[in-house]
Amino acid sequence: MQVYNPKQWFEILFQFRKSDTLRKLLPLILIIAAYSWLVAYLELYYLNFRGHPFLKNIPQMHNLLGFALSLILVFRTNTAYDRWWEGRKQWGELVNNSRNLASKLQAILQPTDTHNRNFFKRMIPMYASVLKDHLRSEATRFALDQSDDPEIKAIFKDKNRHVPNQVARLLYDRIIQLRNKGQLTDEQVLFLNPELMSFTNICGACERIKNTPIPHSYSAFIKKFILVYVMTLPIGYVFSLEFLVIPVVAIVFYVLASLELIAEEIEDPFGRDDNDLPMEKMADNIKKHIDEIL
């Protein structure tokens, strides 16, 4: 995740990173520009369509469709950002609950009980680490896929693939063992239970974001809508703009496609893109904080 100062306009405007949409869309922008040149050339020099009633009505159609397209894109980006922010909140809760669990164990366990202290010092940060790997796994992304592709079946060949559940089970097992040995009371077990239970709840919330993408029909419709809108722009505006229609259409396509591209990137906050959540850094911070507490 990139940390930057949003007040530095000059630096941001002239800074091109790997994740910048212009780099990704440049081939398509060039294709759209070439298509606009071809339409402008044919209509201005070969096709005698100037003044045709149909061409006069196309800009009105673009005005109406542009308003609808803008509303759809606003909803699309807001929905994607909600998913990104929900993922950030879940990982923030994981950080806090890991600290709280370590603080409670620090107060409950005897200072001389180095064996159990070392166990929890190792296992609590491990949950964040294995959750990070679990959320980046292709198996997690395809967990709710309706197709039975052989590639997907190969991903699920490991029967113990849900490692976060195994780590949570080990934490619960150790707490119950300490209770059975009389080292923890029933009240202390209940005192620790909310943080232990929250780990699985956080994992489930993150899995919901990971394996439930935006409906395919909705995403496909937006892409087709943008394509149709942009491809008809030079047809309707070539006689008013002439060859200036080439950069105009290219800029319009860049803006609309960039919004869709940004939404695609941030709707899955658990990947490895520049704008995804820094789960490695947060897992390392959890380990550092648990070491300090225990």
Short mmCIF file of C-alpha atoms in Angstrom, two decimals:
data_model
loop_
_atom_site.label_atom_id
_atom_site.label_comp_id
_atom_site.label_asym_id
_atom_site.label_seq_id
_atom_site.Cartn_x
_atom_site.Cartn_y
_atom_site.Cartn_z
CA MET A 1 0.00 0.00 0.00
CA GLN A 2 1.31 3.42 -0.95
CA VAL A 3 1.56 6.02 1.81
CA TYR A 4 1.65 9.55 0.40
CA ASN A 5 0.82 13.16 1.15
CA PRO A 6 -2.41 14.06 -0.71
CA LYS A 7 -1.57 17.77 -0.43
CA GLN A 8 1.43 17.48 -2.76
CA TRP A 9 -0.41 18.10 -6.02
CA PHE A 10 2.63 18.74 -8.22
CA GLU A 11 4.39 15.52 -7.20
CA ILE A 12 1.24 13.42 -7.62
CA LEU A 13 0.37 14.85 -11.05
CA PHE A 14 3.78 14.05 -12.55
CA GLN A 15 4.38 10.77 -10.77
CA PHE A 16 3.77 7.58 -12.74
CA ARG A 17 3.85 4.34 -10.80
CA LYS A 18 3.45 0.75 -11.89
CA SER A 19 -0.16 0.80 -10.69
CA ASP A 20 -1.06 3.94 -12.66
CA THR A 21 -4.03 3.34 -14.94
CA LEU A 22 -2.41 5.13 -17.89
CA ARG A 23 0.25 2.42 -18.13
CA LYS A 24 -2.34 -0.36 -18.13
CA LEU A 25 -4.74 1.33 -20.55
CA LEU A 26 -2.20 2.75 -23.01
CA PRO A 27 -2.60 -0.07 -25.62
CA LEU A 28 -6.40 0.29 -25.54
CA ILE A 29 -6.16 4.08 -25.69
CA LEU A 30 -4.03 3.82 -28.83
CA ILE A 31 -6.54 1.42 -30.38
CA ILE A 32 -9.43 3.78 -29.58
CA ALA A 33 -7.46 6.71 -31.04
CA ALA A 34 -6.78 4.77 -34.25
CA TYR A 35 -10.46 3.82 -34.50
CA SER A 36 -11.47 7.48 -34.01
CA TRP A 37 -9.06 8.56 -36.75
CA LEU A 38 -10.51 5.96 -39.11
CA VAL A 39 -14.10 7.08 -38.42
CA ALA A 40 -13.17 10.75 -38.82
CA TYR A 41 -11.31 10.09 -42.06
CA LEU A 42 -14.13 8.07 -43.61
CA GLU A 43 -16.89 10.48 -42.59
CA LEU A 44 -15.04 13.64 -43.60
CA TYR A 45 -13.68 12.47 -46.96
CA TYR A 46 -15.73 9.51 -48.18
CA LEU A 47 -19.16 9.28 -46.52
CA ASN A 48 -21.55 12.12 -47.19
CA PHE A 49 -23.34 12.04 -43.84
CA ARG A 50 -22.97 15.70 -42.91
CA GLY A 51 -26.31 17.10 -41.78
CA HIS A 52 -27.94 13.68 -41.53
CA PRO A 53 -30.72 13.69 -38.87
CA PHE A 54 -29.39 10.50 -37.33
CA LEU A 55 -25.98 12.06 -36.65
CA LYS A 56 -27.61 15.12 -35.14
CA ASN A 57 -29.38 12.95 -32.56
CA ILE A 58 -26.32 10.97 -31.49
CA PRO A 59 -24.93 13.76 -29.20
CA GLN A 60 -28.30 13.89 -27.44
CA MET A 61 -28.09 10.15 -26.90
CA HIS A 62 -24.61 10.59 -25.42
CA ASN A 63 -25.89 13.25 -23.03
CA LEU A 64 -28.57 10.92 -21.72
CA LEU A 65 -26.36 7.84 -21.56
CA GLY A 66 -23.47 9.82 -20.04
CA PHE A 67 -25.60 10.71 -17.04
CA ALA A 68 -26.61 7.08 -16.54
CA LEU A 69 -23.03 5.88 -17.00
CA SER A 70 -21.72 8.36 -14.43
CA LEU A 71 -24.23 7.12 -11.84
CA ILE A 72 -23.27 3.50 -12.50
CA LEU A 73 -19.55 4.24 -12.18
CA VAL A 74 -20.07 6.18 -8.94
CA PHE A 75 -21.96 3.25 -7.47
CA ARG A 76 -19.28 0.86 -8.75
CA THR A 77 -16.36 2.73 -7.18
CA ASN A 78 -18.22 3.29 -3.90
CA THR A 79 -19.04 -0.41 -3.65
CA ALA A 80 -15.42 -1.36 -4.34
CA TYR A 81 -14.11 1.10 -1.76
CA ASP A 82 -16.56 -0.23 0.84
CA ARG A 83 -15.04 -3.68 0.34
CA TRP A 84 -11.50 -2.28 0.69
CA TRP A 85 -12.39 -0.36 3.84
CA GLU A 86 -14.21 -3.35 5.34
CA GLY A 87 -11.06 -5.43 4.84
CA ARG A 88 -8.98 -2.72 6.52
CA LYS A 89 -11.36 -2.61 9.49
CA GLN A 90 -11.21 -6.38 9.91
CA TRP A 91 -7.42 -6.38 9.96
CA GLY A 92 -7.40 -3.45 12.36
CA GLU A 93 -9.66 -5.46 14.65
CA LEU A 94 -7.30 -8.43 14.34
CA VAL A 95 -4.39 -6.24 15.45
CA ASN A 96 -6.31 -4.91 18.45
CA ASN A 97 -7.67 -8.30 19.53
CA SER A 98 -4.22 -9.89 19.26
CA ARG A 99 -2.85 -7.20 21.58
CA ASN A 100 -5.78 -7.58 23.97
CA LEU A 101 -5.40 -11.37 24.13
CA ALA A 102 -1.67 -11.03 24.83
CA SER A 103 -2.29 -8.42 27.52
CA LYS A 104 -4.86 -10.65 29.25
CA LEU A 105 -2.52 -13.66 29.11
CA GLN A 106 0.30 -11.53 30.45
CA ALA A 107 -1.83 -10.71 33.49
CA ILE A 108 -3.17 -14.25 33.99
CA LEU A 109 -0.17 -16.51 33.39
CA GLN A 110 2.45 -16.91 36.07
CA PRO A 111 5.76 -15.08 35.39
CA THR A 112 7.61 -18.37 35.71
CA ASP A 113 5.39 -20.17 33.19
CA THR A 114 7.76 -19.61 30.27
CA HIS A 115 6.50 -22.68 28.38
CA ASN A 116 2.95 -21.38 27.93
CA ARG A 117 4.13 -17.80 27.46
CA ASN A 118 6.38 -18.88 24.59
CA PHE A 119 3.53 -20.89 23.09
CA PHE A 120 1.15 -17.93 22.96
CA LYS A 121 3.96 -15.60 21.89
CA ARG A 122 4.43 -17.84 18.87
CA MET A 123 0.84 -18.81 18.09
CA ILE A 124 -0.98 -15.45 18.35
CA PRO A 125 1.15 -13.74 15.64
CA MET A 126 1.03 -16.95 13.61
CA TYR A 127 -2.71 -16.54 13.13
CA ALA A 128 -2.22 -13.21 11.33
CA SER A 129 0.55 -14.69 9.21
CA VAL A 130 -1.42 -17.75 8.09
CA LEU A 131 -4.55 -15.64 7.54
CA LYS A 132 -2.56 -13.46 5.14
CA ASP A 133 -1.47 -16.52 3.15
CA HIS A 134 -4.99 -17.96 3.28
CA LEU A 135 -6.55 -14.80 1.83
CA ARG A 136 -4.00 -14.68 -0.98
CA SER A 137 -4.57 -18.29 -1.93
CA GLU A 138 -6.43 -19.09 -5.14
CA ALA A 139 -8.30 -21.77 -3.21
CA THR A 140 -9.95 -19.08 -1.09
CA ARG A 141 -10.93 -17.05 -4.13
CA PHE A 142 -12.57 -20.06 -5.82
CA ALA A 143 -14.26 -21.37 -2.65
CA LEU A 144 -17.74 -20.43 -3.91
CA ASP A 145 -17.14 -20.91 -7.64
CA GLN A 146 -19.91 -22.89 -9.33
CA SER A 147 -17.68 -24.47 -11.99
CA ASP A 148 -15.76 -27.74 -11.58
CA ASP A 149 -12.61 -26.94 -13.52
CA PRO A 150 -9.71 -29.39 -13.02
CA GLU A 151 -7.41 -26.51 -12.13
CA ILE A 152 -9.66 -25.53 -9.23
CA LYS A 153 -9.89 -29.12 -7.99
CA ALA A 154 -6.09 -29.29 -7.91
CA ILE A 155 -6.00 -26.27 -5.63
CA PHE A 156 -8.17 -28.05 -3.06
CA LYS A 157 -6.16 -31.29 -2.92
CA ASP A 158 -4.83 -30.50 0.59
CA LYS A 159 -7.41 -31.65 3.15
CA ASN A 160 -6.01 -29.34 5.85
CA ARG A 161 -5.99 -26.28 3.62
CA HIS A 162 -7.79 -23.99 6.12
CA VAL A 163 -4.72 -23.25 8.22
CA PRO A 164 -6.28 -20.34 10.22
CA ASN A 165 -8.83 -22.76 11.67
CA GLN A 166 -6.02 -25.10 12.72
CA VAL A 167 -4.16 -22.30 14.51
CA ALA A 168 -7.36 -21.15 16.24
CA ARG A 169 -8.00 -24.74 17.33
CA LEU A 170 -4.51 -24.97 18.88
CA LEU A 171 -5.12 -21.78 20.82
CA TYR A 172 -8.43 -23.10 22.14
CA ASP A 173 -6.86 -26.47 22.99
CA ARG A 174 -4.13 -24.85 25.07
CA ILE A 175 -6.63 -22.67 26.94
CA ILE A 176 -8.77 -25.71 27.79
CA GLN A 177 -5.69 -27.70 28.85
CA LEU A 178 -4.68 -24.92 31.25
CA ARG A 179 -8.23 -24.84 32.62
CA ASN A 180 -8.28 -28.63 33.13
CA LYS A 181 -4.95 -28.43 34.96
CA GLY A 182 -6.33 -25.77 37.27
CA GLN A 183 -4.02 -23.03 35.97
CA LEU A 184 -7.02 -21.07 34.66
CA THR A 185 -10.40 -20.61 36.28
CA ASP A 186 -13.73 -20.71 34.46
CA GLU A 187 -13.98 -16.94 34.80
CA GLN A 188 -10.56 -16.47 33.20
CA VAL A 189 -11.53 -18.74 30.30
CA LEU A 190 -14.62 -16.60 29.71
CA PHE A 191 -12.39 -13.54 30.04
CA LEU A 192 -10.20 -14.78 27.16
CA ASN A 193 -12.98 -16.18 24.98
CA PRO A 194 -14.07 -12.93 23.15
CA GLU A 195 -10.62 -12.41 21.60
CA LEU A 196 -10.27 -16.07 20.68
CA MET A 197 -13.71 -16.14 19.09
CA SER A 198 -13.05 -12.89 17.20
CA PHE A 199 -10.17 -14.48 15.25
CA THR A 200 -12.52 -16.85 13.42
CA ASN A 201 -15.11 -14.10 12.96
CA ILE A 202 -12.50 -11.87 11.33
CA CYS A 203 -11.37 -14.72 9.08
CA GLY A 204 -14.95 -15.33 7.98
CA ALA A 205 -15.54 -11.64 7.24
CA CYS A 206 -12.36 -11.48 5.14
CA GLU A 207 -13.32 -14.66 3.29
CA ARG A 208 -16.69 -13.11 2.50
CA ILE A 209 -14.92 -10.22 0.77
CA LYS A 210 -12.41 -12.48 -0.97
CA ASN A 211 -14.69 -15.14 -2.43
CA THR A 212 -17.76 -13.02 -3.20
CA PRO A 213 -16.82 -10.66 -6.04
CA ILE A 214 -19.08 -8.13 -7.70
CA PRO A 215 -21.67 -10.10 -9.75
CA HIS A 216 -20.22 -10.99 -13.15
CA SER A 217 -23.21 -9.70 -15.12
CA TYR A 218 -22.91 -6.28 -13.46
CA SER A 219 -19.18 -5.98 -14.11
CA ALA A 220 -19.56 -7.19 -17.71
CA PHE A 221 -22.40 -4.74 -18.36
CA ILE A 222 -20.30 -1.76 -17.22
CA LYS A 223 -17.44 -2.73 -19.54
CA LYS A 224 -19.79 -3.17 -22.50
CA PHE A 225 -21.54 0.10 -21.68
CA ILE A 226 -18.23 1.98 -21.65
CA LEU A 227 -17.15 0.38 -24.92
CA VAL A 228 -20.41 1.18 -26.76
CA TYR A 229 -20.45 4.72 -25.39
CA VAL A 230 -16.87 5.43 -26.49
CA MET A 231 -17.14 3.70 -29.87
CA THR A 232 -20.14 5.85 -30.85
CA LEU A 233 -18.56 9.12 -29.73
CA PRO A 234 -16.55 9.84 -32.93
CA ILE A 235 -19.57 9.03 -35.13
CA GLY A 236 -21.64 11.78 -33.55
CA TYR A 237 -19.00 14.45 -32.94
CA VAL A 238 -16.71 14.16 -35.96
CA PHE A 239 -18.39 16.98 -37.93
CA SER A 240 -18.25 19.41 -35.01
CA LEU A 241 -14.75 18.52 -33.84
CA GLU A 242 -13.26 17.04 -37.03
CA PHE A 243 -9.88 15.44 -36.22
CA LEU A 244 -9.92 16.88 -32.69
CA VAL A 245 -12.35 14.06 -31.98
CA ILE A 246 -9.32 11.70 -31.72
CA PRO A 247 -7.81 13.12 -28.48
CA VAL A 248 -11.26 13.89 -27.07
CA VAL A 249 -12.46 10.30 -27.42
CA ALA A 250 -9.14 8.97 -26.11
CA ILE A 251 -9.42 11.16 -22.98
CA VAL A 252 -13.04 10.17 -22.38
CA PHE A 253 -12.13 6.50 -22.67
CA TYR A 254 -9.17 6.96 -20.31
CA VAL A 255 -11.35 8.56 -17.63
CA LEU A 256 -14.20 6.04 -17.81
CA ALA A 257 -12.00 2.96 -18.10
CA SER A 258 -9.74 4.18 -15.27
CA LEU A 259 -12.67 4.33 -12.88
CA GLU A 260 -13.59 0.75 -13.71
CA LEU A 261 -9.95 -0.35 -13.45
CA ILE A 262 -9.52 1.28 -10.03
CA ALA A 263 -12.72 -0.36 -8.80
CA GLU A 264 -11.47 -3.76 -9.98
CA GLU A 265 -8.20 -3.31 -8.09
CA ILE A 266 -9.57 -2.19 -4.73
CA GLU A 267 -12.57 -4.54 -4.58
CA ASP A 268 -10.12 -7.32 -3.61
CA PRO A 269 -7.98 -5.73 -0.87
CA PHE A 270 -6.07 -8.92 -0.06
CA GLY A 271 -3.94 -9.22 -3.21
CA ARG A 272 -0.42 -8.06 -4.01
CA ASP A 273 -1.20 -4.83 -5.87
CA ASP A 274 0.25 -1.52 -4.73
CA ASN A 275 -3.11 -0.36 -3.40
CA ASP A 276 -3.95 -3.57 -1.53
CA LEU A 277 -3.72 -3.88 2.23
CA PRO A 278 -0.17 -4.26 3.65
CA MET A 279 -0.94 -7.52 5.42
CA GLU A 280 2.75 -8.48 5.75
CA LYS A 281 3.48 -5.24 7.60
CA MET A 282 0.46 -5.62 9.87
CA ALA A 283 1.38 -9.25 10.65
CA ASP A 284 4.95 -8.17 11.48
CA ASN A 285 3.61 -5.42 13.75
CA ILE A 286 1.42 -7.94 15.57
CA LYS A 287 4.44 -10.17 16.18
CA LYS A 288 6.49 -7.23 17.47
CA HIS A 289 3.72 -6.10 19.82
CA ILE A 290 3.08 -9.61 21.17
CA ASP A 291 6.80 -10.03 21.84
CA GLU A 292 6.79 -6.76 23.80
CA ILE A 293 3.73 -7.73 25.85
CA LEU A 294 4.63 -11.35 26.64
#
